[in-house]
Coordinates of C-alpha atoms in Angstrom, one line a residue:
M114 CA -191.6 94.5 132.0
K115 CA -188.4 94.9 133.9
R116 CA -186.0 97.1 132.0
I117 CA -183.0 95.0 132.8
E118 CA -179.5 96.2 131.8
S119 CA -177.6 92.9 132.0
Y120 CA -177.8 92.3 128.2
R121 CA -177.0 95.8 127.0
Y122 CA -174.0 95.8 124.6
K123 CA -173.6 92.0 125.0
K124 CA -173.0 89.9 121.9
I125 CA -175.7 87.2 121.9
L126 CA -176.4 84.4 119.4
V127 CA -180.0 83.2 119.1
L128 CA -179.7 79.6 117.7
G129 CA -182.8 78.4 115.9
L130 CA -185.9 80.4 115.3
A131 CA -189.6 79.2 115.4
K132 CA -191.8 81.4 117.6
S133 CA -189.5 81.4 120.6
G134 CA -186.4 82.3 118.7
V135 CA -188.1 85.2 116.9
T136 CA -189.5 86.6 120.2
A137 CA -186.2 86.2 122.1
A138 CA -184.2 87.9 119.3
A139 CA -186.5 90.9 119.2
L140 CA -186.6 91.2 123.0
L141 CA -182.8 91.1 123.3
H142 CA -182.5 93.7 120.5
K143 CA -184.9 95.9 122.5
L144 CA -182.8 95.3 125.6
G145 CA -179.7 96.7 123.8
A146 CA -177.9 93.5 123.0
F147 CA -175.9 92.9 119.8
V148 CA -178.0 90.0 118.4
T149 CA -177.1 87.5 115.7
V150 CA -179.7 85.0 114.6
N151 CA -178.7 81.7 113.1
D152 CA -181.3 79.4 111.6
K153 CA -181.0 76.3 109.2
K154 CA -183.8 77.4 106.9
P155 CA -182.6 79.4 104.0
L156 CA -183.3 83.2 104.2
S157 CA -185.5 83.1 101.0
E158 CA -187.8 80.5 102.7
N159 CA -187.6 82.2 106.1
P160 CA -190.1 85.0 106.6
E161 CA -189.3 85.1 110.4
A162 CA -185.6 85.7 109.7
Q163 CA -186.5 88.3 107.0
G164 CA -188.6 90.2 109.6
L165 CA -185.7 90.3 112.1
L166 CA -183.4 91.5 109.4
E167 CA -185.7 94.4 108.8
Q168 CA -185.4 95.3 112.5
G169 CA -181.6 95.6 112.1
I170 CA -180.8 92.2 113.6
K171 CA -177.9 90.3 112.0
V172 CA -179.2 87.1 110.4
I173 CA -177.3 84.0 109.2
C174 CA -179.4 81.3 107.5
G175 CA -179.1 78.1 105.6
E176 CA -176.7 76.3 108.0
H177 CA -175.1 76.3 111.5
P178 CA -171.5 77.2 110.7
I179 CA -169.3 76.2 113.6
E180 CA -166.9 79.1 112.9
L181 CA -169.7 81.5 114.2
L182 CA -168.5 80.6 117.7
E183 CA -165.3 82.5 117.0
D184 CA -167.3 85.8 116.9
G185 CA -167.0 86.4 120.7
F186 CA -170.5 85.6 121.8
E187 CA -171.2 86.0 125.5
L188 CA -174.4 84.0 125.5
I189 CA -176.4 81.6 123.4
V190 CA -180.2 81.4 123.5
K191 CA -181.1 78.2 121.8
N192 CA -184.4 76.8 120.5
P193 CA -185.4 74.0 123.0
G194 CA -185.7 71.4 120.2
I195 CA -181.9 71.7 119.4
P196 CA -180.2 68.8 121.3
Y197 CA -177.2 69.5 123.5
N198 CA -175.1 67.2 121.4
N199 CA -175.4 69.6 118.5
P200 CA -171.9 70.7 117.4
M201 CA -172.7 74.3 118.0
I202 CA -173.8 73.7 121.6
E203 CA -170.9 71.4 122.3
G204 CA -168.6 74.0 120.9
A205 CA -170.2 76.7 123.0
F206 CA -169.7 74.7 126.2
E207 CA -166.0 74.1 125.3
K208 CA -165.5 77.8 125.0
G209 CA -167.4 78.5 128.3
I210 CA -170.3 80.3 126.6
P211 CA -173.5 80.0 128.7
V212 CA -176.6 78.4 126.9
I213 CA -180.1 79.2 128.0
T214 CA -183.6 78.9 126.6
E215 CA -186.0 81.8 126.2
V216 CA -188.0 80.8 129.3
E217 CA -185.0 82.1 131.3
L218 CA -185.3 85.5 129.5
A219 CA -189.0 85.5 130.3
Y220 CA -188.4 85.1 134.0
Q221 CA -185.7 87.8 134.1
I222 CA -187.9 90.5 132.6
S223 CA -191.2 89.5 134.2
E224 CA -192.9 91.6 136.8
A225 CA -195.4 88.7 137.4
P226 CA -194.8 85.6 139.4
F227 CA -194.9 82.2 137.7
I228 CA -196.9 79.0 138.2
A229 CA -194.9 76.4 136.2
I230 CA -196.2 73.0 135.2
T231 CA -194.1 70.1 133.9
G232 CA -194.3 66.3 133.8
T233 CA -194.6 63.5 131.2
N234 CA -198.4 63.5 130.8
G235 CA -201.1 65.9 131.7
K236 CA -199.1 69.2 131.4
T237 CA -201.4 70.9 129.0
T238 CA -204.6 69.9 130.8
T239 CA -203.2 70.9 134.2
T240 CA -201.9 74.2 132.8
T241 CA -205.3 75.0 131.3
L242 CA -207.1 74.1 134.5
V243 CA -204.9 76.3 136.6
F244 CA -205.4 79.2 134.2
E245 CA -209.2 78.7 134.1
M246 CA -209.4 78.4 137.9
L247 CA -207.4 81.6 138.5
N248 CA -209.3 83.4 135.8
E249 CA -212.7 82.4 137.4
G250 CA -211.2 83.5 140.7
N251 CA -210.4 87.0 139.3
K252 CA -206.6 86.5 139.7
Q253 CA -205.7 88.0 136.3
P254 CA -203.7 85.0 135.0
L255 CA -201.8 84.9 131.7
I256 CA -201.0 81.6 129.9
A257 CA -197.6 80.8 128.3
G258 CA -195.1 78.2 127.2
N259 CA -195.6 75.0 125.3
I260 CA -199.4 75.6 125.3
G261 CA -198.8 77.9 122.4
T262 CA -197.8 81.4 123.5
V263 CA -194.1 82.3 123.8
A264 CA -193.2 83.0 127.4
S265 CA -190.9 85.9 126.8
G266 CA -193.6 87.6 124.7
V267 CA -196.2 87.2 127.5
A268 CA -193.8 88.4 130.1
Q269 CA -193.2 91.7 128.3
S270 CA -196.8 92.8 129.0
A271 CA -197.2 91.2 132.4
T272 CA -197.6 93.3 135.6
E273 CA -197.3 92.5 139.3
E274 CA -201.1 92.0 139.3
N275 CA -200.8 89.1 136.9
T276 CA -199.7 85.5 137.3
I277 CA -198.1 83.7 134.4
V278 CA -199.2 80.1 134.2
I279 CA -196.7 78.2 132.0
E280 CA -196.3 74.7 130.7
L281 CA -192.6 73.7 130.5
S282 CA -190.9 70.8 128.7
S283 CA -187.8 69.0 129.8
F284 CA -186.1 70.7 126.8
Q285 CA -186.9 74.2 128.1
L286 CA -186.0 73.3 131.7
M287 CA -182.5 72.3 130.7
G288 CA -181.8 75.9 129.7
I289 CA -182.6 77.8 132.9
E290 CA -180.3 79.4 135.4
T291 CA -182.3 81.7 137.7
F292 CA -185.9 80.7 136.8
N293 CA -187.8 80.3 140.1
P294 CA -191.6 79.8 140.0
K295 CA -193.8 80.8 142.9
I296 CA -195.5 77.4 142.5
A297 CA -194.2 74.4 140.5
I298 CA -196.1 71.3 139.6
I299 CA -194.7 67.9 138.5
T300 CA -197.7 65.9 137.2
N301 CA -195.9 62.5 136.8
L302 CA -192.8 61.0 135.3
Y303 CA -192.5 58.2 132.8
D304 CA -190.0 57.3 130.1
A305 CA -190.2 59.9 127.4
H306 CA -187.8 61.8 125.0
L307 CA -185.0 59.3 125.7
D308 CA -183.8 59.9 122.1
Y309 CA -183.1 63.5 123.2
H310 CA -181.9 62.9 126.8
G311 CA -180.2 59.6 126.3
T312 CA -181.3 58.1 129.7
R313 CA -184.2 58.2 132.0
K314 CA -182.0 59.6 134.7
E315 CA -181.1 62.6 132.5
Y316 CA -184.7 63.1 131.6
I317 CA -185.7 63.2 135.3
K318 CA -182.8 65.5 136.1
A319 CA -184.1 67.9 133.5
K320 CA -187.6 67.9 134.9
A321 CA -186.2 68.4 138.4
N322 CA -184.7 71.8 137.3
I323 CA -188.2 73.3 137.8
T324 CA -187.5 73.4 141.5
K325 CA -183.7 73.9 141.6
N326 CA -183.9 77.6 142.6
Q327 CA -187.0 77.3 144.9
T328 CA -186.8 78.1 148.6
G329 CA -189.2 77.5 151.5
Y330 CA -191.1 80.6 150.3
E331 CA -192.1 78.8 147.1
Y332 CA -194.2 75.6 146.6
L333 CA -193.6 72.4 144.8
I334 CA -196.7 70.3 144.1
V335 CA -195.7 66.7 143.4
N336 CA -197.4 63.4 142.7
A337 CA -197.2 61.4 145.9
D338 CA -198.0 58.1 144.1
Q339 CA -194.6 58.0 142.3
N340 CA -191.1 57.4 143.7
D341 CA -189.4 59.6 141.1
T342 CA -191.4 62.7 141.9
L343 CA -191.1 62.0 145.7
E344 CA -187.3 61.8 145.2
I345 CA -187.3 65.2 143.5
A346 CA -189.3 66.6 146.4
K347 CA -186.9 65.2 148.9
N348 CA -184.1 67.1 147.3
S349 CA -186.0 70.3 146.9
N350 CA -185.8 73.3 149.2
A351 CA -189.4 74.3 148.4
T352 CA -192.5 73.8 150.6
I353 CA -193.8 70.4 149.4
I354 CA -197.5 70.0 148.6
P355 CA -198.3 66.4 147.7
F356 CA -201.3 65.1 145.7
S357 CA -202.6 61.5 145.4
T358 CA -205.4 59.6 143.8
K359 CA -204.6 56.5 145.7
K360 CA -204.4 57.5 149.4
V361 CA -205.7 60.0 151.9
L362 CA -203.0 62.5 152.8
S363 CA -202.5 64.5 156.0
N364 CA -202.0 67.6 153.8
G365 CA -202.2 68.5 150.2
A366 CA -204.7 67.3 147.6
Y367 CA -206.3 63.9 147.6
L368 CA -209.5 61.8 147.1
E369 CA -211.6 60.8 150.1
N370 CA -215.0 59.1 149.9
E371 CA -215.7 60.4 146.4
W372 CA -214.6 63.9 147.2
I373 CA -211.6 65.9 146.0
C374 CA -210.0 67.4 149.2
F375 CA -207.3 69.9 150.1
N376 CA -205.7 70.1 153.5
G377 CA -208.7 68.3 155.2
E378 CA -211.3 70.3 153.4
K379 CA -213.9 68.7 151.0
V380 CA -213.9 70.9 147.9
M381 CA -216.2 69.0 145.4
K382 CA -217.7 65.6 144.7
V383 CA -216.0 63.6 142.0
S384 CA -219.4 62.8 140.4
E385 CA -219.9 66.5 139.6
I386 CA -216.7 66.8 137.6
A387 CA -217.2 67.1 133.8
L388 CA -213.7 66.1 132.6
P389 CA -213.6 62.4 131.8
G390 CA -210.9 59.9 132.8
V391 CA -209.4 58.6 136.0
H392 CA -206.0 60.0 134.9
N393 CA -207.5 63.5 134.8
L394 CA -208.1 63.3 138.5
E395 CA -204.3 63.7 139.0
N396 CA -204.4 66.9 136.8
I397 CA -207.5 68.2 138.7
L398 CA -205.9 67.6 142.1
S399 CA -202.6 69.4 141.3
A400 CA -204.5 72.3 139.6
M401 CA -206.8 72.6 142.6
A402 CA -203.7 72.7 144.9
A403 CA -202.1 75.5 142.9
S404 CA -205.3 77.4 142.8
K405 CA -205.9 77.1 146.6
L406 CA -202.4 78.2 147.2
S407 CA -203.1 81.2 145.0
G408 CA -206.1 82.2 147.1
V409 CA -208.8 81.0 144.7
E410 CA -212.2 80.3 146.3
N411 CA -213.9 76.9 146.2
S412 CA -216.8 78.3 144.2
A413 CA -214.5 79.3 141.3
I414 CA -212.8 75.9 141.4
Q415 CA -216.2 74.1 141.4
E416 CA -217.5 76.2 138.5
V417 CA -214.5 75.3 136.3
L418 CA -214.6 71.6 137.1
R419 CA -218.4 71.5 136.4
T420 CA -217.9 73.0 132.9
F421 CA -214.4 72.1 131.7
T422 CA -214.5 69.1 129.4
G423 CA -210.9 69.1 128.2
V424 CA -208.5 70.9 125.8
K425 CA -208.2 70.3 122.1
H426 CA -206.4 67.1 121.1
R427 CA -206.4 65.8 124.8
L428 CA -209.3 63.4 125.0
Q429 CA -211.4 66.0 123.3
F430 CA -215.0 65.2 122.5
V431 CA -215.6 66.0 118.8
A432 CA -219.1 64.9 117.9
E433 CA -221.8 62.2 118.2
I434 CA -222.9 60.8 114.9
A435 CA -225.5 58.0 114.6
E436 CA -225.1 57.4 118.3
R437 CA -221.3 56.9 118.1
K438 CA -219.1 59.3 120.1
F439 CA -215.8 60.5 118.6
Y440 CA -212.9 61.6 120.7
N441 CA -209.7 63.2 119.6
D442 CA -206.7 62.3 121.8
S443 CA -204.0 63.1 119.2
K444 CA -201.8 64.4 122.0
A445 CA -201.4 60.8 123.1
T446 CA -197.8 60.6 121.8
N447 CA -196.8 57.8 124.1
I448 CA -198.2 54.5 125.4
L449 CA -199.2 55.7 128.9
A450 CA -201.3 58.5 127.4
T451 CA -203.2 55.9 125.3
V452 CA -203.6 53.6 128.4
N453 CA -205.2 56.5 130.2
A454 CA -207.5 57.3 127.4
L455 CA -208.7 53.7 127.1
A456 CA -209.3 53.6 130.8
A457 CA -211.6 56.5 130.5
F458 CA -214.3 54.5 128.7
Q459 CA -216.5 51.6 129.7
K460 CA -218.3 51.2 126.3
P461 CA -216.8 49.3 123.4
V462 CA -214.0 51.3 121.7
I463 CA -212.7 51.4 118.1
L464 CA -209.1 52.6 118.5
L465 CA -207.2 54.5 115.9
A466 CA -203.5 54.3 116.6
G467 CA -200.0 54.5 115.0
G468 CA -197.3 56.9 114.1
L469 CA -193.6 57.5 114.4
D470 CA -191.5 54.4 115.2
R471 CA -189.0 55.2 118.0
G472 CA -187.9 51.6 118.3
N473 CA -190.2 50.5 121.1
E474 CA -192.8 47.8 121.2
F475 CA -196.4 48.2 122.5
D476 CA -196.9 45.2 124.7
E477 CA -197.7 47.5 127.6
L478 CA -201.0 48.2 125.8
I479 CA -202.2 44.6 125.9
P480 CA -203.9 44.7 129.3
Y481 CA -205.9 47.8 128.3
L482 CA -207.1 46.6 124.9
K483 CA -209.8 44.2 126.3
N484 CA -212.5 46.7 125.6
V485 CA -211.3 47.5 122.0
K486 CA -213.5 45.8 119.5
A487 CA -211.7 47.0 116.4
L488 CA -208.3 48.5 115.7
I489 CA -207.5 50.8 112.8
T490 CA -203.8 51.4 112.3
F491 CA -201.6 53.8 110.3
G492 CA -198.1 55.1 110.2
Q493 CA -194.7 53.5 110.7
T494 CA -195.8 51.6 113.9
A495 CA -198.9 50.0 112.3
P496 CA -197.3 46.4 112.2
K497 CA -196.2 46.6 115.8
I498 CA -199.6 47.8 117.1
E499 CA -201.4 45.2 114.9
R500 CA -199.2 42.5 116.6
V501 CA -200.4 43.4 120.1
G502 CA -204.0 43.7 118.8
K503 CA -203.8 40.1 117.5
E504 CA -202.3 38.9 120.8
T505 CA -205.2 40.5 122.7
G506 CA -207.7 38.8 120.5
I507 CA -209.1 41.8 118.6
K508 CA -210.9 40.3 115.6
I509 CA -211.2 43.4 113.4
I510 CA -207.8 44.9 112.6
K511 CA -207.4 47.2 109.5
R512 CA -204.5 49.2 108.3
V513 CA -205.1 52.4 106.4
D514 CA -202.8 55.0 104.9
N515 CA -203.5 57.9 107.2
V516 CA -205.8 59.4 109.9
G517 CA -208.2 60.8 107.3
K518 CA -208.9 57.4 106.0
A519 CA -209.0 55.8 109.5
V520 CA -212.1 57.7 110.4
P521 CA -214.5 56.3 107.8
A522 CA -213.0 52.9 108.3
A523 CA -213.7 53.1 112.0
F524 CA -217.3 54.2 111.4
E525 CA -217.8 51.3 109.0
Y526 CA -216.9 48.8 111.8
S527 CA -218.8 50.6 114.6
E528 CA -222.2 50.1 116.1
T529 CA -224.7 52.2 118.1
G530 CA -223.1 53.1 121.4
D531 CA -219.5 52.7 120.4
I532 CA -216.6 55.0 121.2
I533 CA -214.4 55.9 118.2
L534 CA -211.1 57.1 119.7
L535 CA -208.0 58.6 118.1
S536 CA -205.2 57.9 120.6
P537 CA -202.1 57.1 118.6
A538 CA -199.6 56.1 121.3
C539 CA -197.0 57.6 119.0
A540 CA -195.6 60.9 117.9
S541 CA -196.9 62.3 114.6
W542 CA -193.7 63.1 112.8
D543 CA -193.7 60.2 110.3
Q544 CA -196.7 61.7 108.6
Y545 CA -197.7 65.0 110.2
K546 CA -195.7 68.1 111.3
T547 CA -197.4 68.1 114.7
F548 CA -199.9 66.2 116.8
E549 CA -202.2 69.2 116.4
V550 CA -202.2 68.8 112.6
R551 CA -203.0 65.1 113.0
G552 CA -205.9 65.9 115.4
D553 CA -207.3 68.5 113.1
I554 CA -207.4 66.0 110.2
F555 CA -209.2 63.6 112.5
I556 CA -211.8 66.3 113.4
E557 CA -212.3 67.3 109.8
A558 CA -212.8 63.7 108.8
V559 CA -215.4 63.2 111.6
H560 CA -217.4 66.2 110.4
K561 CA -217.4 64.9 106.9
L562 CA -219.4 61.9 108.1
K563 CA -222.3 64.1 109.1

């Protein structure tokens, strides 16, 4: 860890806790800053805040009092989930107080370079693939970010021999200043988080921050099949490495005659890849490109792709019961993710879908429901999803209270050879704290059928 002096004796406000806030506050305290933590959860219900208090860090809980901004803070480190229209953040900007996320802290203290992955879909799978390929290639990677490990915690123990492979959201990328990954990947861009960003333009602008500090010495791996990602590449100073599942490229990663290729070299036959789904070829190509740029041998890449079958909650195979296969795709929190999941299967599908209603309709699903023989719905969007199911001609449509009840209902309507797929096309927050909780309930209910 770099023992930087830039935060010593500075007054810094950490706004919002969760894992990232706790780690950032403790790190800044270690770096000699005068840290104040502010979290909405009352202190009596907030063990994280209590732990920071025991370390000698000032803690204010129960509300976000705007008068806090009068205390002369020189920096705010905010939880990524707190929107920029929050009165505290707006007030900070009015006073000229910089606002960052803890990813920026991680970069500033890290001795290791970063491979950073963002995009709308495929981030976690791509991040995991890059990590596994580098690990198989003996490159000593560490994994961090939205995938579950706080970046500024990982960075404290990283050395020059490591590479930090990090998944980044648009929320995190809005709070960077100097962050500059050695390799950046943008998997794809579709409408998402517009309730946070306001417009598609602002969402894409946030994603583009991943390359804003890159130079020709760094690499930006981008989807060559999308205009939005190509536009970001055009405005980047990085060395551009394109990938495509639709056309043969003169350089970069692409498909040719059922092979995955990089810069004219055939690396592996598609038929030998274990991970299901056409959409996952995008993730594979971008991960392969990052690994090749990092000096990983083809044999290591091949070994990972022959054995890697997916990460938990992302088209995860759960079990085969009575010749029915169950897949957990709880991470499918938008329509495109569910479209990709449906496209991965040729056999009849019983689809479990529904969740938080963000105001959108689901007509985009209609062309991809042809193979769905039964539809089990739950959550706030159940009526909307049922409407498109009826328009598609699905004869079996049943609404249940939750995911736990959806599993036995799906099994009841299934036959030998069917696929039973949880792919909600919605966020989980109407019924479950996270998509992981939703997926775990699905897995538990599947195992109860045995």
